[in-house]
Amino acid sequence: MDTFVIDGGRRLEGSIRVFGAKNAALPLMAAALLTDQPLVFEDVPDLADIRNMTRLLAELGCPPADAPPGSRRVTLQTVDPSQNHARYDIVKTMRASICALGPTLASRGEARVAMPGGCLIGDRPVDLHLRGLRALGAEITLENGDIVARAPGGRLKGARIFLGGNFGSTVLGTANVLSAATLASGTTVIESAACEPEIVDLARLLTSMGAKIRGAGSPRITVEGVEQLGGATHTVMPDRIEAGTLICAAAITNSVLTIENCPIDSLMAVTDRLRVSGVHVETLSEDGPDRATCRVSSERVLKPIEVTTQPFPGFPTDLQAQLLALLCLSDGNSVVTEKIFPERFMHVPELARMGARMHREGATVVVSGVRRLRGAPVMASDLRASASLVLAGLAAEGTTVVQRVYHLDRGYEQLETRLQALGASIRRVDEADL
Ligand code: EPU
C-alpha cells in the first residue's frame, strides 16, 4: 500500500495549475447516457474515480474512444442502449455511480443501479434522488440490493419537485433529476435545487447538447423537456476543492504561491473566511469565466476564525478538513461546525497525533492553535481527511508518514509530484519498503 513520507517545514515556491474538477466530471460523463452522439470532454483529471466511471459507462453500452496519452480528453458515445445495469462491483468502489441512474432511466425507460452503501463520512442516503425521480413518474423498487427504476410508457413526465432535505439540497441528486428532466415530456421545476458550481457546469453541457434549462446555480431550476439530445464538446470546470487545498498548502507553509486556472468566483466563502484569518488571495489576471491566476500569501501568524460548512455559496464541507489543519497553527481558539456531514471528522484524532489541540462536541470542533505540529505516522481515512494530513505534514517539524494514500489518489492527481515541483519534500513509498 502506498504511503507519503513528508519532511515538513519547507516553504513552497512557484506556480501550480488547478486541474479539471472530479466532482464536476462525474455527472458530466454520465450525461453521455442521454444521447447516441459523442460527448468530448477536455481537462478531465486522471483519477481512480474517473477511471471507475469510464468503466461503468462502458458496461452501460457507452465506451470511451481512444485518446492520446496525457491529452486529458475523454470521448464517450453510447453504442448499445440495451445495457442498463450498474453493478454493485463498481458502485461499491464509487458512490458517484448513482449519477448513472437519472440519465439511464430518462433515455432508456429503465435503469438498475446497485444501491450505494454508506462511507466513512456518514450514511449518505439517496432518498432525495429517488423522491425526485418518482415525482417525474418513475416507478422505483429495490430488488436484490439494486434500485430498479422504470418510466411508465418509456418516458418520464415533467413535474414540480422539492429536493431539499435535512442537510440542505443534494448535489448529485440535483444532477440526477436535472439530467433526467431534460428528456421528460413537459416542464420540470426543481425547487431547493443544489446551487453548486458543478450543477452550473452540468447545465452548461446539457444546454450545449440541446436541453432547455433556466436557473441553474439558483435554488429553482426550470427544464423544458426535449425529444432528444445531441453531441457536444465541453471543458470541465477547474476543481474548486483542489484550488482551496492548494491555497491552504500555501498558507500553512507560510509561502507565496501562484495558482493558475483557479475558480476564484466559486471560492468566495473560502477566500472571505481565510482573509479574516490573515490569508490573502489576490487575482493577478482573469483568464476566462471563473478562471483566474491568483497569488496566495499570508500573515506570519494566523488569526483564529469561526467557520460553518454549508451548501454553496457557503463554506464547502470538502474543504473543512484542510481548513482545520490550517487552524491548528493559528493564534487562539477557532470553532468549526460541520453542517453537511456531521460525522466528517476522521482527521481530528490523526491531527491530534501530530500535536494539534482540538475538542470535538458533536458536529463542532474547537481548535486551540499550537505553535508547531510535530511529524508522526498518521492514517488517511477519506479523501479530504487525507489532504488535511498532507497539509499538516508539510508544516510539521520532522517526518510525517501518511498511510493509505489511495484515498487521496481518488481526488488529487499526482499531488506529491506537483508539491515536489513547488519545493516540498514529499515522496510516495510502498509501505512494505519503510
Ligand atoms: N442527503 C440526503 N438524502 C439524499 C442525498 C443526500 O439526506 O438523497 C444528505 C447527505 O447525507 C448530506 C447532504 O444531504 O448530509 C448533502 O449530500 P449531497 O447529496 O449533496 O452529497 P453528494 O451529492 O453525494 C457531493 C460530492 C461530495 C460533497 C457533497 C456536498 C460528488 C461526487 N460528491 O456528494 O464530495 O461533499 O456533494 O457538497 O460530487 C468529496 O469530494 O470529498 C466529496 C465527498
JSON list of N, CA and C in Angstrom, two decimals, residues 317-387:
[
{"chain": "A", "resi": 317, "resn": "THR", "atom": "N", "xyz": [-18.08, 21.78, 2.63]},
{"chain": "A", "resi": 317, "resn": "THR", "atom": "CA", "xyz": [-17.67, 20.68, 3.51]},
{"chain": "A", "resi": 317, "resn": "THR", "atom": "C", "xyz": [-16.38, 20.02, 3.01]},
{"chain": "A", "resi": 318, "resn": "ASP", "atom": "N", "xyz": [-16.17, 20.04, 1.70]},
{"chain": "A", "resi": 318, "resn": "ASP", "atom": "CA", "xyz": [-15.00, 19.36, 1.14]},
{"chain": "A", "resi": 318, "resn": "ASP", "atom": "C", "xyz": [-13.69, 20.09, 1.44]},
{"chain": "A", "resi": 319, "resn": "LEU", "atom": "N", "xyz": [-13.77, 21.27, 2.08]},
{"chain": "A", "resi": 319, "resn": "LEU", "atom": "CA", "xyz": [-12.54, 21.96, 2.50]},
{"chain": "A", "resi": 319, "resn": "LEU", "atom": "C", "xyz": [-12.45, 22.07, 4.03]},
{"chain": "A", "resi": 320, "resn": "GLN", "atom": "N", "xyz": [-13.40, 21.48, 4.72]},
{"chain": "A", "resi": 320, "resn": "GLN", "atom": "CA", "xyz": [-13.40, 21.59, 6.19]},
{"chain": "A", "resi": 320, "resn": "GLN", "atom": "C", "xyz": [-12.15, 20.98, 6.81]},
{"chain": "A", "resi": 321, "resn": "ALA", "atom": "N", "xyz": [-11.77, 19.79, 6.34]},
{"chain": "A", "resi": 321, "resn": "ALA", "atom": "CA", "xyz": [-10.63, 19.09, 6.94]},
{"chain": "A", "resi": 321, "resn": "ALA", "atom": "C", "xyz": [-9.32, 19.87, 6.70]},
{"chain": "A", "resi": 322, "resn": "GLN", "atom": "N", "xyz": [-9.18, 20.40, 5.49]},
{"chain": "A", "resi": 322, "resn": "GLN", "atom": "CA", "xyz": [-7.96, 21.14, 5.14]},
{"chain": "A", "resi": 322, "resn": "GLN", "atom": "C", "xyz": [-7.88, 22.43, 5.97]},
{"chain": "A", "resi": 323, "resn": "LEU", "atom": "N", "xyz": [-9.03, 23.10, 6.13]},
{"chain": "A", "resi": 323, "resn": "LEU", "atom": "CA", "xyz": [-9.06, 24.33, 6.93]},
{"chain": "A", "resi": 323, "resn": "LEU", "atom": "C", "xyz": [-8.69, 24.03, 8.38]},
{"chain": "A", "resi": 324, "resn": "LEU", "atom": "N", "xyz": [-9.21, 22.92, 8.88]},
{"chain": "A", "resi": 324, "resn": "LEU", "atom": "CA", "xyz": [-8.93, 22.54, 10.26]},
{"chain": "A", "resi": 324, "resn": "LEU", "atom": "C", "xyz": [-7.42, 22.37, 10.48]},
{"chain": "A", "resi": 325, "resn": "ALA", "atom": "N", "xyz": [-6.76, 21.75, 9.51]},
{"chain": "A", "resi": 325, "resn": "ALA", "atom": "CA", "xyz": [-5.29, 21.57, 9.63]},
{"chain": "A", "resi": 325, "resn": "ALA", "atom": "C", "xyz": [-4.63, 22.95, 9.75]},
{"chain": "A", "resi": 326, "resn": "LEU", "atom": "N", "xyz": [-5.10, 23.88, 8.92]},
{"chain": "A", "resi": 326, "resn": "LEU", "atom": "CA", "xyz": [-4.52, 25.22, 8.92]},
{"chain": "A", "resi": 326, "resn": "LEU", "atom": "C", "xyz": [-4.74, 25.91, 10.27]},
{"chain": "A", "resi": 327, "resn": "LEU", "atom": "N", "xyz": [-5.96, 25.77, 10.81]},
{"chain": "A", "resi": 327, "resn": "LEU", "atom": "CA", "xyz": [-6.30, 26.47, 12.05]},
{"chain": "A", "resi": 327, "resn": "LEU", "atom": "C", "xyz": [-5.56, 25.90, 13.26]},
{"chain": "A", "resi": 328, "resn": "CYS", "atom": "N", "xyz": [-5.04, 24.68, 13.10]},
{"chain": "A", "resi": 328, "resn": "CYS", "atom": "CA", "xyz": [-4.24, 24.10, 14.20]},
{"chain": "A", "resi": 328, "resn": "CYS", "atom": "C", "xyz": [-3.06, 25.01, 14.53]},
{"chain": "A", "resi": 329, "resn": "LEU", "atom": "N", "xyz": [-2.62, 25.81, 13.54]},
{"chain": "A", "resi": 329, "resn": "LEU", "atom": "CA", "xyz": [-1.44, 26.65, 13.75]},
{"chain": "A", "resi": 329, "resn": "LEU", "atom": "C", "xyz": [-1.80, 28.12, 13.90]},
{"chain": "A", "resi": 330, "resn": "SER", "atom": "N", "xyz": [-3.08, 28.41, 14.14]},
{"chain": "A", "resi": 330, "resn": "SER", "atom": "CA", "xyz": [-3.43, 29.83, 14.32]},
{"chain": "A", "resi": 330, "resn": "SER", "atom": "C", "xyz": [-3.24, 30.21, 15.79]},
{"chain": "A", "resi": 331, "resn": "ASP", "atom": "N", "xyz": [-3.34, 31.51, 16.05]},
{"chain": "A", "resi": 331, "resn": "ASP", "atom": "CA", "xyz": [-3.03, 32.00, 17.39]},
{"chain": "A", "resi": 331, "resn": "ASP", "atom": "C", "xyz": [-4.32, 32.23, 18.18]},
{"chain": "A", "resi": 332, "resn": "GLY", "atom": "N", "xyz": [-4.87, 31.14, 18.74]},
{"chain": "A", "resi": 332, "resn": "GLY", "atom": "CA", "xyz": [-6.12, 31.29, 19.51]},
{"chain": "A", "resi": 332, "resn": "GLY", "atom": "C", "xyz": [-7.09, 30.15, 19.23]},
{"chain": "A", "resi": 333, "resn": "ASN", "atom": "N", "xyz": [-8.34, 30.35, 19.64]},
{"chain": "A", "resi": 333, "resn": "ASN", "atom": "CA", "xyz": [-9.34, 29.29, 19.51]},
{"chain": "A", "resi": 333, "resn": "ASN", "atom": "C", "xyz": [-10.25, 29.52, 18.31]},
{"chain": "A", "resi": 334, "resn": "SER", "atom": "N", "xyz": [-10.29, 28.54, 17.41]},
{"chain": "A", "resi": 334, "resn": "SER", "atom": "CA", "xyz": [-11.21, 28.60, 16.27]},
{"chain": "A", "resi": 334, "resn": "SER", "atom": "C", "xyz": [-12.35, 27.61, 16.51]},
{"chain": "A", "resi": 335, "resn": "VAL", "atom": "N", "xyz": [-13.49, 27.88, 15.87]},
{"chain": "A", "resi": 335, "resn": "VAL", "atom": "CA", "xyz": [-14.64, 26.99, 16.01]},
{"chain": "A", "resi": 335, "resn": "VAL", "atom": "C", "xyz": [-15.10, 26.58, 14.61]},
{"chain": "A", "resi": 336, "resn": "VAL", "atom": "N", "xyz": [-15.12, 25.27, 14.36]},
{"chain": "A", "resi": 336, "resn": "VAL", "atom": "CA", "xyz": [-15.51, 24.77, 13.04]},
{"chain": "A", "resi": 336, "resn": "VAL", "atom": "C", "xyz": [-16.72, 23.85, 13.21]},
{"chain": "A", "resi": 337, "resn": "THR", "atom": "N", "xyz": [-17.80, 24.18, 12.52]},
{"chain": "A", "resi": 337, "resn": "THR", "atom": "CA", "xyz": [-19.03, 23.37, 12.62]},
{"chain": "A", "resi": 337, "resn": "THR", "atom": "C", "xyz": [-19.35, 22.77, 11.26]},
{"chain": "A", "resi": 338, "resn": "GLU", "atom": "N", "xyz": [-19.64, 21.48, 11.26]},
{"chain": "A", "resi": 338, "resn": "GLU", "atom": "CA", "xyz": [-19.91, 20.75, 10.01]},
{"chain": "A", "resi": 338, "resn": "GLU", "atom": "C", "xyz": [-21.42, 20.53, 9.88]},
{"chain": "A", "resi": 339, "resn": "LYS", "atom": "N", "xyz": [-22.03, 21.20, 8.91]},
{"chain": "A", "resi": 339, "resn": "LYS", "atom": "CA", "xyz": [-23.48, 21.14, 8.76]},
{"chain": "A", "resi": 339, "resn": "LYS", "atom": "C", "xyz": [-23.94, 20.19, 7.65]},
{"chain": "A", "resi": 340, "resn": "ILE", "atom": "N", "xyz": [-23.00, 19.67, 6.86]},
{"chain": "A", "resi": 340, "resn": "ILE", "atom": "CA", "xyz": [-23.42, 18.81, 5.75]},
{"chain": "A", "resi": 340, "resn": "ILE", "atom": "C", "xyz": [-23.25, 17.34, 6.11]},
{"chain": "A", "resi": 341, "resn": "PHE", "atom": "N", "xyz": [-22.07, 16.98, 6.60]},
{"chain": "A", "resi": 341, "resn": "PHE", "atom": "CA", "xyz": [-21.80, 15.61, 7.04]},
{"chain": "A", "resi": 341, "resn": "PHE", "atom": "C", "xyz": [-21.30, 15.68, 8.48]},
{"chain": "A", "resi": 342, "resn": "PRO", "atom": "N", "xyz": [-22.23, 15.63, 9.47]},
{"chain": "A", "resi": 342, "resn": "PRO", "atom": "CA", "xyz": [-21.85, 15.90, 10.87]},
{"chain": "A", "resi": 342, "resn": "PRO", "atom": "C", "xyz": [-20.81, 14.92, 11.44]},
{"chain": "A", "resi": 343, "resn": "GLU", "atom": "N", "xyz": [-20.58, 13.80, 10.75]},
{"chain": "A", "resi": 343, "resn": "GLU", "atom": "CA", "xyz": [-19.59, 12.82, 11.26]},
{"chain": "A", "resi": 343, "resn": "GLU", "atom": "C", "xyz": [-18.23, 12.97, 10.58]},
{"chain": "A", "resi": 344, "resn": "ARG", "atom": "N", "xyz": [-18.09, 13.99, 9.74]},
{"chain": "A", "resi": 344, "resn": "ARG", "atom": "CA", "xyz": [-16.89, 14.05, 8.90]},
{"chain": "A", "resi": 344, "resn": "ARG", "atom": "C", "xyz": [-15.69, 14.63, 9.66]},
{"chain": "A", "resi": 345, "resn": "PHE", "atom": "N", "xyz": [-15.23, 13.89, 10.66]},
{"chain": "A", "resi": 345, "resn": "PHE", "atom": "CA", "xyz": [-14.11, 14.40, 11.47]},
{"chain": "A", "resi": 345, "resn": "PHE", "atom": "C", "xyz": [-13.05, 13.33, 11.72]},
{"chain": "A", "resi": 346, "resn": "MET", "atom": "N", "xyz": [-12.89, 12.41, 10.77]},
{"chain": "A", "resi": 346, "resn": "MET", "atom": "CA", "xyz": [-11.92, 11.32, 10.95]},
{"chain": "A", "resi": 346, "resn": "MET", "atom": "C", "xyz": [-10.49, 11.84, 11.07]},
{"chain": "A", "resi": 347, "resn": "HIS", "atom": "N", "xyz": [-10.26, 13.05, 10.57]},
{"chain": "A", "resi": 347, "resn": "HIS", "atom": "CA", "xyz": [-8.90, 13.62, 10.59]},
{"chain": "A", "resi": 347, "resn": "HIS", "atom": "C", "xyz": [-8.55, 14.17, 11.98]},
{"chain": "A", "resi": 348, "resn": "VAL", "atom": "N", "xyz": [-9.58, 14.40, 12.82]},
{"chain": "A", "resi": 348, "resn": "VAL", "atom": "CA", "xyz": [-9.31, 15.07, 14.11]},
{"chain": "A", "resi": 348, "resn": "VAL", "atom": "C", "xyz": [-8.35, 14.25, 15.00]},
{"chain": "A", "resi": 349, "resn": "PRO", "atom": "N", "xyz": [-8.64, 12.96, 15.25]},
{"chain": "A", "resi": 349, "resn": "PRO", "atom": "CA", "xyz": [-7.69, 12.21, 16.09]},
{"chain": "A", "resi": 349, "resn": "PRO", "atom": "C", "xyz": [-6.32, 12.05, 15.45]},
{"chain": "A", "resi": 350, "resn": "GLU", "atom": "N", "xyz": [-6.27, 12.05, 14.13]},
{"chain": "A", "resi": 350, "resn": "GLU", "atom": "CA", "xyz": [-4.95, 11.91, 13.46]},
{"chain": "A", "resi": 350, "resn": "GLU", "atom": "C", "xyz": [-4.14, 13.20, 13.62]},
{"chain": "A", "resi": 351, "resn": "LEU", "atom": "N", "xyz": [-4.81, 14.34, 13.45]},
{"chain": "A", "resi": 351, "resn": "LEU", "atom": "CA", "xyz": [-4.10, 15.62, 13.65]},
{"chain": "A", "resi": 351, "resn": "LEU", "atom": "C", "xyz": [-3.63, 15.74, 15.09]},
{"chain": "A", "resi": 352, "resn": "ALA", "atom": "N", "xyz": [-4.44, 15.19, 16.02]},
{"chain": "A", "resi": 352, "resn": "ALA", "atom": "CA", "xyz": [-4.04, 15.23, 17.43]},
{"chain": "A", "resi": 352, "resn": "ALA", "atom": "C", "xyz": [-2.74, 14.46, 17.64]},
{"chain": "A", "resi": 353, "resn": "ARG", "atom": "N", "xyz": [-2.52, 13.40, 16.84]},
{"chain": "A", "resi": 353, "resn": "ARG", "atom": "CA", "xyz": [-1.25, 12.65, 16.94]},
{"chain": "A", "resi": 353, "resn": "ARG", "atom": "C", "xyz": [-0.05, 13.52, 16.58]},
{"chain": "A", "resi": 354, "resn": "MET", "atom": "N", "xyz": [-0.33, 14.60, 15.85]},
{"chain": "A", "resi": 354, "resn": "MET", "atom": "CA", "xyz": [0.77, 15.49, 15.43]},
{"chain": "A", "resi": 354, "resn": "MET", "atom": "C", "xyz": [0.88, 16.69, 16.38]},
{"chain": "A", "resi": 355, "resn": "GLY", "atom": "N", "xyz": [0.13, 16.65, 17.45]},
{"chain": "A", "resi": 355, "resn": "GLY", "atom": "CA", "xyz": [0.26, 17.71, 18.45]},
{"chain": "A", "resi": 355, "resn": "GLY", "atom": "C", "xyz": [-0.82, 18.77, 18.38]},
{"chain": "A", "resi": 356, "resn": "ALA", "atom": "N", "xyz": [-1.83, 18.57, 17.50]},
{"chain": "A", "resi": 356, "resn": "ALA", "atom": "CA", "xyz": [-2.91, 19.55, 17.42]},
{"chain": "A", "resi": 356, "resn": "ALA", "atom": "C", "xyz": [-3.77, 19.45, 18.67]},
{"chain": "A", "resi": 357, "resn": "ARG", "atom": "N", "xyz": [-4.32, 20.59, 19.08]},
{"chain": "A", "resi": 357, "resn": "ARG", "atom": "CA", "xyz": [-5.21, 20.58, 20.26]},
{"chain": "A", "resi": 357, "resn": "ARG", "atom": "C", "xyz": [-6.62, 20.88, 19.79]},
{"chain": "A", "resi": 358, "resn": "MET", "atom": "N", "xyz": [-7.48, 19.87, 19.91]},
{"chain": "A", "resi": 358, "resn": "MET", "atom": "CA", "xyz": [-8.84, 20.03, 19.42]},
{"chain": "A", "resi": 358, "resn": "MET", "atom": "C", "xyz": [-9.82, 19.37, 20.37]},
{"chain": "A", "resi": 359, "resn": "HIS", "atom": "N", "xyz": [-10.99, 19.98, 20.45]},
{"chain": "A", "resi": 359, "resn": "HIS", "atom": "CA", "xyz": [-12.02, 19.38, 21.28]},
{"chain": "A", "resi": 359, "resn": "HIS", "atom": "C", "xyz": [-13.28, 19.28, 20.44]},
{"chain": "A", "resi": 360, "resn": "ARG", "atom": "N", "xyz": [-13.78, 18.04, 20.27]},
{"chain": "A", "resi": 360, "resn": "ARG", "atom": "CA", "xyz": [-14.98, 17.88, 19.44]},
{"chain": "A", "resi": 360, "resn": "ARG", "atom": "C", "xyz": [-16.21, 17.67, 20.30]},
{"chain": "A", "resi": 361, "resn": "GLU", "atom": "N", "xyz": [-17.24, 18.39, 19.94]},
{"chain": "A", "resi": 361, "resn": "GLU", "atom": "CA", "xyz": [-18.53, 18.26, 20.63]},
{"chain": "A", "resi": 361, "resn": "GLU", "atom": "C", "xyz": [-19.56, 18.10, 19.51]},
{"chain": "A", "resi": 362, "resn": "GLY", "atom": "N", "xyz": [-19.97, 16.86, 19.22]},
{"chain": "A", "resi": 362, "resn": "GLY", "atom": "CA", "xyz": [-20.93, 16.63, 18.13]},
{"chain": "A", "resi": 362, "resn": "GLY", "atom": "C", "xyz": [-20.35, 17.07, 16.80]},
{"chain": "A", "resi": 363, "resn": "ALA", "atom": "N", "xyz": [-21.06, 17.98, 16.13]},
{"chain": "A", "resi": 363, "resn": "ALA", "atom": "CA", "xyz": [-20.61, 18.40, 14.80]},
{"chain": "A", "resi": 363, "resn": "ALA", "atom": "C", "xyz": [-19.73, 19.65, 14.87]},
{"chain": "A", "resi": 364, "resn": "THR", "atom": "N", "xyz": [-19.26, 19.98, 16.07]},
{"chain": "A", "resi": 364, "resn": "THR", "atom": "CA", "xyz": [-18.42, 21.18, 16.22]},
{"chain": "A", "resi": 364, "resn": "THR", "atom": "C", "xyz": [-17.06, 20.80, 16.81]},
{"chain": "A", "resi": 365, "resn": "VAL", "atom": "N", "xyz": [-16.02, 21.41, 16.26]},
{"chain": "A", "resi": 365, "resn": "VAL", "atom": "CA", "xyz": [-14.67, 21.21, 16.79]},
{"chain": "A", "resi": 365, "resn": "VAL", "atom": "C", "xyz": [-14.10, 22.56, 17.20]},
{"chain": "A", "resi": 366, "resn": "VAL", "atom": "N", "xyz": [-13.61, 22.63, 18.42]},
{"chain": "A", "resi": 366, "resn": "VAL", "atom": "CA", "xyz": [-12.89, 23.83, 18.85]},
{"chain": "A", "resi": 366, "resn": "VAL", "atom": "C", "xyz": [-11.40, 23.52, 18.70]},
{"chain": "A", "resi": 367, "resn": "VAL", "atom": "N", "xyz": [-10.71, 24.34, 17.93]},
{"chain": "A", "resi": 367, "resn": "VAL", "atom": "CA", "xyz": [-9.28, 24.14, 17.68]},
{"chain": "A", "resi": 367, "resn": "VAL", "atom": "C", "xyz": [-8.52, 25.19, 18.48]},
{"chain": "A", "resi": 368, "resn": "SER", "atom": "N", "xyz": [-7.65, 24.76, 19.37]},
{"chain": "A", "resi": 368, "resn": "SER", "atom": "CA", "xyz": [-6.80, 25.71, 20.08]},
{"chain": "A", "resi": 368, "resn": "SER", "atom": "C", "xyz": [-5.44, 25.68, 19.39]},
{"chain": "A", "resi": 369, "resn": "GLY", "atom": "N", "xyz": [-5.11, 26.78, 18.75]},
{"chain": "A", "resi": 369, "resn": "GLY", "atom": "CA", "xyz": [-3.88, 26.81, 17.95]},
{"chain": "A", "resi": 369, "resn": "GLY", "atom": "C", "xyz": [-2.64, 26.49, 18.78]},
{"chain": "A", "resi": 370, "resn": "VAL", "atom": "N", "xyz": [-1.71, 25.79, 18.15]},
{"chain": "A", "resi": 370, "resn": "VAL", "atom": "CA", "xyz": [-0.42, 25.50, 18.80]},
{"chain": "A", "resi": 370, "resn": "VAL", "atom": "C", "xyz": [0.69, 26.15, 17.97]},
{"chain": "A", "resi": 371, "resn": "ARG", "atom": "N", "xyz": [1.87, 26.29, 18.56]},
{"chain": "A", "resi": 371, "resn": "ARG", "atom": "CA", "xyz": [2.95, 26.97, 17.82]},
{"chain": "A", "resi": 371, "resn": "ARG", "atom": "C", "xyz": [3.53, 26.07, 16.73]},
{"chain": "A", "resi": 372, "resn": "ARG", "atom": "N", "xyz": [3.54, 24.77, 17.00]},
{"chain": "A", "resi": 372, "resn": "ARG", "atom": "CA", "xyz": [4.06, 23.88, 15.96]},
{"chain": "A", "resi": 372, "resn": "ARG", "atom": "C", "xyz": [3.39, 22.50, 16.03]},
{"chain": "A", "resi": 373, "resn": "LEU", "atom": "N", "xyz": [3.33, 21.87, 14.84]},
{"chain": "A", "resi": 373, "resn": "LEU", "atom": "CA", "xyz": [2.90, 20.47, 14.77]},
{"chain": "A", "resi": 373, "resn": "LEU", "atom": "C", "xyz": [4.16, 19.62, 14.65]},
{"chain": "A", "resi": 374, "resn": "ARG", "atom": "N", "xyz": [4.08, 18.38, 15.09]},
{"chain": "A", "resi": 374, "resn": "ARG", "atom": "CA", "xyz": [5.26, 17.51, 15.00]},
{"chain": "A", "resi": 374, "resn": "ARG", "atom": "C", "xyz": [4.93, 16.30, 14.15]},
{"chain": "A", "resi": 375, "resn": "GLY", "atom": "N", "xyz": [5.86, 15.93, 13.28]},
{"chain": "A", "resi": 375, "resn": "GLY", "atom": "CA", "xyz": [5.66, 14.80, 12.37]},
{"chain": "A", "resi": 375, "resn": "GLY", "atom": "C", "xyz": [5.33, 13.53, 13.13]},
{"chain": "A", "resi": 376, "resn": "ALA", "atom": "N", "xyz": [4.50, 12.68, 12.52]},
{"chain": "A", "resi": 376, "resn": "ALA", "atom": "CA", "xyz": [4.10, 11.42, 13.15]},
{"chain": "A", "resi": 376, "resn": "ALA", "atom": "C", "xyz": [3.56, 10.51, 12.07]},
{"chain": "A", "resi": 377, "resn": "PRO", "atom": "N", "xyz": [3.50, 9.20, 12.32]},
{"chain": "A", "resi": 377, "resn": "PRO", "atom": "CA", "xyz": [2.77, 8.34, 11.39]},
{"chain": "A", "resi": 377, "resn": "PRO", "atom": "C", "xyz": [1.27, 8.56, 11.58]},
{"chain": "A", "resi": 378, "resn": "VAL", "atom": "N", "xyz": [0.55, 8.81, 10.50]},
{"chain": "A", "resi": 378, "resn": "VAL", "atom": "CA", "xyz": [-0.90, 9.04, 10.59]},
{"chain": "A", "resi": 378, "resn": "VAL", "atom": "C", "xyz": [-1.60, 8.26, 9.48]},
{"chain": "A", "resi": 379, "resn": "MET", "atom": "N", "xyz": [-2.89, 8.06, 9.68]},
{"chain": "A", "resi": 379, "resn": "MET", "atom": "CA", "xyz": [-3.64, 7.21, 8.75]},
{"chain": "A", "resi": 379, "resn": "MET", "atom": "C", "xyz": [-4.71, 8.03, 8.03]},
{"chain": "A", "resi": 380, "resn": "ALA", "atom": "N", "xyz": [-4.67, 8.00, 6.69]},
{"chain": "A", "resi": 380, "resn": "ALA", "atom": "CA", "xyz": [-5.72, 8.66, 5.92]},
{"chain": "A", "resi": 380, "resn": "ALA", "atom": "C", "xyz": [-6.98, 7.82, 5.97]},
{"chain": "A", "resi": 381, "resn": "SER", "atom": "N", "xyz": [-8.15, 8.47, 6.09]},
{"chain": "A", "resi": 381, "resn": "SER", "atom": "CA", "xyz": [-9.39, 7.70, 6.20]},
{"chain": "A", "resi": 381, "resn": "SER", "atom": "C", "xyz": [-10.33, 7.99, 5.05]},
{"chain": "A", "resi": 382, "resn": "ASP", "atom": "N", "xyz": [-10.42, 9.24, 4.62]},
{"chain": "A", "resi": 382, "resn": "ASP", "atom": "CA", "xyz": [-11.20, 9.54, 3.42]},
{"chain": "A", "resi": 382, "resn": "ASP", "atom": "C", "xyz": [-10.44, 10.60, 2.64]},
{"chain": "A", "resi": 383, "resn": "LEU", "atom": "N", "xyz": [-10.99, 10.91, 1.49]},
{"chain": "A", "resi": 383, "resn": "LEU", "atom": "CA", "xyz": [-10.27, 11.78, 0.55]},
{"chain": "A", "resi": 383, "resn": "LEU", "atom": "C", "xyz": [-9.81, 13.11, 1.16]},
{"chain": "A", "resi": 384, "resn": "ARG", "atom": "N", "xyz": [-10.74, 13.85, 1.74]},
{"chain": "A", "resi": 384, "resn": "ARG", "atom": "CA", "xyz": [-10.36, 15.20, 2.21]},
{"chain": "A", "resi": 384, "resn": "ARG", "atom": "C", "xyz": [-9.59, 15.14, 3.52]},
{"chain": "A", "resi": 385, "resn": "ALA", "atom": "N", "xyz": [-9.88, 14.12, 4.35]},
{"chain": "A", "resi": 385, "resn": "ALA", "atom": "CA", "xyz": [-9.10, 13.93, 5.58]},
{"chain": "A", "resi": 385, "resn": "ALA", "atom": "C", "xyz": [-7.63, 13.68, 5.21]},
{"chain": "A", "resi": 386, "resn": "SER", "atom": "N", "xyz": [-7.41, 12.93, 4.13]},
{"chain": "A", "resi": 386, "resn": "SER", "atom": "CA", "xyz": [-6.04, 12.66, 3.69]},
{"chain": "A", "resi": 386, "resn": "SER", "atom": "C", "xyz": [-5.33, 13.96, 3.31]},
{"chain": "A", "resi": 387, "resn": "ALA", "atom": "N", "xyz": [-6.07, 14.81, 2.61]},
{"chain": "A", "resi": 387, "resn": "ALA", "atom": "CA", "xyz": [-5.47, 16.08, 2.19]},
{"chain": "A", "resi": 387, "resn": "ALA", "atom": "C", "xyz": [-5.08, 16.91, 3.40]}
]
